[in-house]
Every structure is written in structure tokens, then in C-alpha cells.
Amino acid sequence: MTERKAEIKRTTKETDISIELNIDGAGISEISTGIGFFDHILTLFSRHGFFDLKIKAIGDLEVDQHHTVEDVGICLGQVFAKAFGDKAGIRRFGNTTIPMGESLANVVLDLCDRPFLVYNVPLKNSKVGEFDVELIEEFFYAFVNNCGVTLHINLAYGSNTHHIIEAIFKAFGRAMDQATSKDERIKGVLSTKGVL
């Protein structure tokens, strides 16, 4: 099997980011963004998606967290798109529902090169610790636009903001793992058009 690994480096006046990804990994991660809760949920994504993931991000956190979170989303989308290669043999679709305590989140996605985000996640609290939870949606917008994913995230219910976000990122990891998994029955790409 061809190795599905990639690296991305991106430097702007606001952030300096490097990411290494192995799609066919074991869920091992080294993540440092300077934002504790963000590191935590990216670690969940890596572990539950079985992606080996190294992220080093230095951002203008003295301004706020927005640039770092959005730019990590950009780079994570780009590194996945690069690691996919021609997408031959992948299952393409992923659908996972994950509970976390009282919360239940569903993530459905299609690796079809049609960026689109549906984000039905009403949150009562604006922060988890020092983390601005409105940035979760910005992260996913950046990811889908740079990875070419159609992504639907739906919160069925939940009251604890921390639990809700954890459920989303675990489900995101599992759905990406499903979609990127190979199926020996698939010859070329899973599309009647012949391209993804």
C-alpha cells in the first residue's frame, strides 16, 4: 500500500504552523498550539481517527485565539488533501454518532472535493476555560474549504459545552477514519464520474 503521509508548513504575519500526518497511523499525536483546550480536542481527533498527527503552531495569542485556530484548520485541511493522493480505493463517506455524558453528536462527511459545512451546534456557553467556543465553527469552515469535504455536524442534545465539543471531535475523527479507510472492492474512486 502506498504510504498516505504528508507535511505542511505555513507562515504568515499571524501564525507559523507545521503539521505532519500519517492517515494510516495508530492515533499517536504531538500537538502544541499554545491553546490548551484546542490541543485537547485535536488529540481526541487524532486518537479516535487513528491518525498519527504532529502539530506545532505559534500564533499571535496576544491578539486572540482566532488566527491560530483558523490557520490550524486551514493547514489540517491541506495536509489531509495532500495525503489522500488520488483517493483511489477509499470509502469516501463517514458517519458517526458519539455520546459524551449527557451529550450526543453526529458527524457525517463526504470526501468529494465539494467544500460545504452544515454546523447545527447551539452552545449555551461562550467559553470552555479560556477557549472561545465560537472558534470551533471557524475551524471547521477552514478545514472543509482546504480539504474539499462536505461536512455535516449535528448536536442532537447536550448541556455541558466541554462534553459537546469532545463528542464532536471524537465523532469527527471516527467519521474521517471511516471515509479514508480502503475497501478492496473499490476500483479507482467511488464515483460514477470517475473522479473525486
mmCIF file of C-alpha atoms in Angstrom:
data_model
loop_
_atom_site.group_PDB
_atom_site.id
_atom_site.type_symbol
_atom_site.label_atom_id
_atom_site.label_comp_id
_atom_site.label_asym_id
_atom_site.label_seq_id
_atom_site.Cartn_x
_atom_site.Cartn_y
_atom_site.Cartn_z
ATOM 1 C CA MET A 1 0.000 0.000 0.000
ATOM 2 C CA THR A 2 1.236 3.489 -0.852
ATOM 3 C CA GLU A 3 2.030 5.463 2.277
ATOM 4 C CA ARG A 4 -0.536 8.154 2.923
ATOM 5 C CA LYS A 5 1.626 10.677 4.679
ATOM 6 C CA ALA A 6 2.102 14.401 4.186
ATOM 7 C CA GLU A 7 3.628 17.509 5.728
ATOM 8 C CA ILE A 8 2.569 21.138 5.540
ATOM 9 C CA LYS A 9 4.346 24.301 6.648
ATOM 10 C CA ARG A 10 2.613 27.678 6.526
ATOM 11 C CA THR A 11 3.925 31.003 7.797
ATOM 12 C CA THR A 12 2.051 34.302 7.829
ATOM 13 C CA LYS A 13 2.390 37.509 9.849
ATOM 14 C CA GLU A 14 -0.118 35.992 12.304
ATOM 15 C CA THR A 15 0.883 32.320 12.615
ATOM 16 C CA ASP A 16 3.677 29.833 11.977
ATOM 17 C CA ILE A 17 2.327 26.292 11.600
ATOM 18 C CA SER A 18 3.785 22.903 10.725
ATOM 19 C CA ILE A 19 1.802 19.667 10.523
ATOM 20 C CA GLU A 20 2.827 16.065 9.854
ATOM 21 C CA LEU A 21 0.116 13.477 9.161
ATOM 22 C CA ASN A 22 0.010 9.724 8.679
ATOM 23 C CA ILE A 23 -3.532 8.697 7.735
ATOM 24 C CA ASP A 24 -2.730 5.022 8.361
ATOM 25 C CA GLY A 25 -1.400 5.554 11.860
ATOM 26 C CA ALA A 26 -2.185 4.435 15.389
ATOM 27 C CA GLY A 27 -3.617 7.631 16.856
ATOM 28 C CA ILE A 28 -0.327 8.967 18.202
ATOM 29 C CA SER A 29 -0.137 12.742 18.483
ATOM 30 C CA GLU A 30 2.161 15.582 19.494
ATOM 31 C CA ILE A 31 0.121 18.771 19.468
ATOM 32 C CA SER A 32 1.189 22.208 20.635
ATOM 33 C CA THR A 33 -0.827 25.269 19.638
ATOM 34 C CA GLY A 34 -0.491 27.354 22.790
ATOM 35 C CA ILE A 35 -4.216 26.815 23.435
ATOM 36 C CA GLY A 36 -4.752 24.031 25.969
ATOM 37 C CA PHE A 37 -8.330 23.057 25.153
ATOM 38 C CA PHE A 38 -7.647 23.175 21.410
ATOM 39 C CA ASP A 39 -4.691 20.814 21.903
ATOM 40 C CA HIS A 40 -7.008 18.519 23.873
ATOM 41 C CA ILE A 41 -9.713 18.243 21.208
ATOM 42 C CA LEU A 42 -7.192 17.819 18.379
ATOM 43 C CA THR A 43 -5.641 14.995 20.399
ATOM 44 C CA LEU A 44 -9.100 13.392 20.642
ATOM 45 C CA PHE A 45 -9.490 13.705 16.865
ATOM 46 C CA SER A 46 -6.113 12.033 16.284
ATOM 47 C CA ARG A 47 -6.718 9.218 18.773
ATOM 48 C CA HIS A 48 -10.233 8.311 17.690
ATOM 49 C CA GLY A 49 -9.396 8.630 13.985
ATOM 50 C CA PHE A 50 -6.201 6.563 14.340
ATOM 51 C CA PHE A 51 -4.261 9.358 12.648
ATOM 52 C CA ASP A 52 -0.657 9.984 13.630
ATOM 53 C CA LEU A 53 -0.540 13.754 13.903
ATOM 54 C CA LYS A 54 2.104 16.317 14.824
ATOM 55 C CA ILE A 55 1.042 19.948 15.031
ATOM 56 C CA LYS A 56 3.261 22.840 16.048
ATOM 57 C CA ALA A 57 1.570 26.225 15.919
ATOM 58 C CA ILE A 58 2.845 29.590 17.086
ATOM 59 C CA GLY A 59 0.280 32.341 16.790
ATOM 60 C CA ASP A 60 -0.485 35.873 17.875
ATOM 61 C CA LEU A 61 -2.335 34.774 21.005
ATOM 62 C CA GLU A 62 -1.748 38.225 22.470
ATOM 63 C CA VAL A 63 -4.382 39.366 19.954
ATOM 64 C CA ASP A 64 -6.734 36.404 20.450
ATOM 65 C CA GLN A 65 -7.094 32.719 19.558
ATOM 66 C CA HIS A 66 -8.877 33.217 16.237
ATOM 67 C CA HIS A 67 -5.898 33.284 13.862
ATOM 68 C CA THR A 68 -4.292 30.201 15.408
ATOM 69 C CA VAL A 69 -7.471 28.097 15.398
ATOM 70 C CA GLU A 70 -8.485 29.092 11.876
ATOM 71 C CA ASP A 71 -4.988 28.643 10.441
ATOM 72 C CA VAL A 72 -4.620 25.202 12.026
ATOM 73 C CA GLY A 73 -7.926 24.328 10.322
ATOM 74 C CA ILE A 74 -6.513 25.556 7.001
ATOM 75 C CA CYS A 75 -3.319 23.546 7.385
ATOM 76 C CA LEU A 76 -5.050 20.400 8.641
ATOM 77 C CA GLY A 77 -7.346 20.502 5.619
ATOM 78 C CA GLN A 78 -4.390 20.966 3.277
ATOM 79 C CA VAL A 79 -2.335 18.165 4.803
ATOM 80 C CA PHE A 80 -5.232 15.705 4.528
ATOM 81 C CA ALA A 81 -5.862 16.715 0.903
ATOM 82 C CA LYS A 82 -2.173 16.178 0.156
ATOM 83 C CA ALA A 83 -2.054 12.800 1.945
ATOM 84 C CA PHE A 84 -5.173 11.480 0.141
ATOM 85 C CA GLY A 85 -3.379 11.372 -3.169
ATOM 86 C CA ASP A 86 -5.809 10.277 -5.887
ATOM 87 C CA LYS A 87 -8.312 8.863 -3.319
ATOM 88 C CA ALA A 88 -8.307 5.512 -5.098
ATOM 89 C CA GLY A 89 -9.968 2.779 -3.054
ATOM 90 C CA ILE A 90 -11.220 4.955 -0.191
ATOM 91 C CA ARG A 91 -14.723 4.518 1.205
ATOM 92 C CA ARG A 92 -15.358 8.260 0.727
ATOM 93 C CA PHE A 93 -18.224 8.568 3.236
ATOM 94 C CA GLY A 94 -18.127 8.638 7.019
ATOM 95 C CA ASN A 95 -20.981 8.744 9.524
ATOM 96 C CA THR A 96 -20.511 8.537 13.293
ATOM 97 C CA THR A 97 -22.626 9.346 16.327
ATOM 98 C CA ILE A 98 -20.774 9.692 19.627
ATOM 99 C CA PRO A 99 -22.087 10.159 23.177
ATOM 100 C CA MET A 100 -20.167 12.052 25.834
ATOM 101 C CA GLY A 101 -22.044 12.059 29.111
ATOM 102 C CA GLU A 102 -25.362 13.804 28.500
ATOM 103 C CA SER A 103 -24.329 14.965 25.006
ATOM 104 C CA LEU A 104 -24.841 13.254 21.657
ATOM 105 C CA ALA A 105 -23.170 14.492 18.459
ATOM 106 C CA ASN A 106 -23.346 13.225 14.890
ATOM 107 C CA VAL A 107 -20.782 13.866 12.133
ATOM 108 C CA VAL A 108 -21.441 12.889 8.516
ATOM 109 C CA LEU A 109 -18.968 13.642 5.733
ATOM 110 C CA ASP A 110 -18.116 13.053 2.098
ATOM 111 C CA LEU A 111 -14.576 13.367 0.722
ATOM 112 C CA CYS A 112 -15.924 14.578 -2.616
ATOM 113 C CA ASP A 113 -13.955 17.794 -3.259
ATOM 114 C CA ARG A 114 -17.099 19.879 -2.704
ATOM 115 C CA PRO A 115 -16.418 22.073 0.331
ATOM 116 C CA PHE A 116 -19.565 22.607 2.371
ATOM 117 C CA LEU A 117 -20.274 22.881 6.087
ATOM 118 C CA VAL A 118 -23.542 22.402 7.946
ATOM 119 C CA TYR A 119 -22.999 23.204 11.630
ATOM 120 C CA ASN A 120 -26.064 22.704 13.817
ATOM 121 C CA VAL A 121 -24.470 23.120 17.243
ATOM 122 C CA PRO A 122 -26.162 25.608 19.554
ATOM 123 C CA LEU A 123 -23.928 26.236 22.569
ATOM 124 C CA LYS A 124 -25.094 27.886 25.778
ATOM 125 C CA ASN A 125 -21.663 28.954 26.985
ATOM 126 C CA SER A 126 -19.228 31.117 25.054
ATOM 127 C CA LYS A 127 -16.087 29.669 26.632
ATOM 128 C CA VAL A 128 -14.565 26.460 27.918
ATOM 129 C CA GLY A 129 -11.927 27.743 30.282
ATOM 130 C CA GLU A 130 -10.194 30.432 28.203
ATOM 131 C CA PHE A 131 -11.186 28.898 24.866
ATOM 132 C CA ASP A 132 -13.709 30.790 22.697
ATOM 133 C CA VAL A 133 -16.123 28.076 21.547
ATOM 134 C CA GLU A 134 -17.344 30.121 18.556
ATOM 135 C CA LEU A 135 -13.960 29.289 17.022
ATOM 136 C CA ILE A 136 -14.974 25.636 16.601
ATOM 137 C CA GLU A 137 -17.181 26.601 13.654
ATOM 138 C CA GLU A 138 -14.379 28.750 12.194
ATOM 139 C CA PHE A 139 -12.006 25.783 12.472
ATOM 140 C CA PHE A 140 -14.391 23.547 10.549
ATOM 141 C CA TYR A 141 -15.012 26.183 7.838
ATOM 142 C CA ALA A 142 -11.262 26.441 7.322
ATOM 143 C CA PHE A 143 -10.894 22.660 7.267
ATOM 144 C CA VAL A 144 -13.642 21.935 4.716
ATOM 145 C CA ASN A 145 -12.540 24.715 2.365
ATOM 146 C CA ASN A 146 -8.977 23.415 2.286
ATOM 147 C CA CYS A 147 -9.706 19.690 2.311
ATOM 148 C CA GLY A 148 -12.653 19.641 -0.088
ATOM 149 C CA VAL A 149 -15.035 17.921 2.321
ATOM 150 C CA THR A 150 -18.793 18.121 2.628
ATOM 151 C CA LEU A 151 -19.241 18.045 6.401
ATOM 152 C CA HIS A 152 -22.437 17.961 8.471
ATOM 153 C CA ILE A 153 -22.153 18.343 12.244
ATOM 154 C CA ASN A 154 -25.337 17.994 14.268
ATOM 155 C CA LEU A 155 -25.817 18.145 18.019
ATOM 156 C CA ALA A 156 -28.806 16.002 18.991
ATOM 157 C CA TYR A 157 -28.707 17.251 22.582
ATOM 158 C CA GLY A 158 -26.360 18.190 25.385
ATOM 159 C CA SER A 159 -25.894 20.753 28.123
ATOM 160 C CA ASN A 160 -22.204 20.651 29.052
ATOM 161 C CA THR A 161 -20.208 22.641 26.492
ATOM 162 C CA HIS A 162 -16.989 20.709 27.165
ATOM 163 C CA HIS A 163 -18.788 17.388 26.630
ATOM 164 C CA ILE A 164 -20.476 18.631 23.442
ATOM 165 C CA ILE A 165 -17.193 19.691 21.840
ATOM 166 C CA GLU A 166 -15.458 16.470 22.892
ATOM 167 C CA ALA A 167 -18.251 14.412 21.330
ATOM 168 C CA ILE A 168 -17.960 16.409 18.097
ATOM 169 C CA PHE A 169 -14.200 15.914 17.764
ATOM 170 C CA LYS A 170 -14.351 12.209 18.608
ATOM 171 C CA ALA A 171 -17.111 11.771 16.014
ATOM 172 C CA PHE A 172 -15.115 13.843 13.516
ATOM 173 C CA GLY A 173 -12.106 11.559 13.987
ATOM 174 C CA ARG A 174 -14.161 8.377 13.616
ATOM 175 C CA ALA A 175 -16.012 9.667 10.534
ATOM 176 C CA MET A 176 -12.735 10.707 8.874
ATOM 177 C CA ASP A 177 -11.286 7.284 9.672
ATOM 178 C CA GLN A 178 -14.270 5.581 8.014
ATOM 179 C CA ALA A 179 -14.104 7.810 4.944
ATOM 180 C CA THR A 180 -10.341 7.448 4.449
ATOM 181 C CA SER A 181 -10.335 3.674 5.005
ATOM 182 C CA LYS A 182 -9.610 1.496 1.999
ATOM 183 C CA ASP A 183 -12.076 -1.051 0.639
ATOM 184 C CA GLU A 184 -10.603 -3.681 -1.685
ATOM 185 C CA ARG A 185 -13.908 -3.851 -3.594
ATOM 186 C CA ILE A 186 -13.451 -0.256 -4.780
ATOM 187 C CA LYS A 187 -11.529 0.000 -8.033
ATOM 188 C CA GLY A 188 -10.322 3.533 -8.667
ATOM 189 C CA VAL A 189 -12.538 6.061 -6.914
ATOM 190 C CA LEU A 190 -16.065 5.580 -5.557
ATOM 191 C CA SER A 191 -17.826 7.789 -8.070
ATOM 192 C CA THR A 192 -19.773 7.270 -11.291
ATOM 193 C CA LYS A 193 -17.887 10.296 -12.654
ATOM 194 C CA GLY A 194 -14.575 8.537 -12.260
ATOM 195 C CA VAL A 195 -13.066 11.378 -10.204
ATOM 196 C CA LEU A 196 -13.399 12.762 -6.697
#
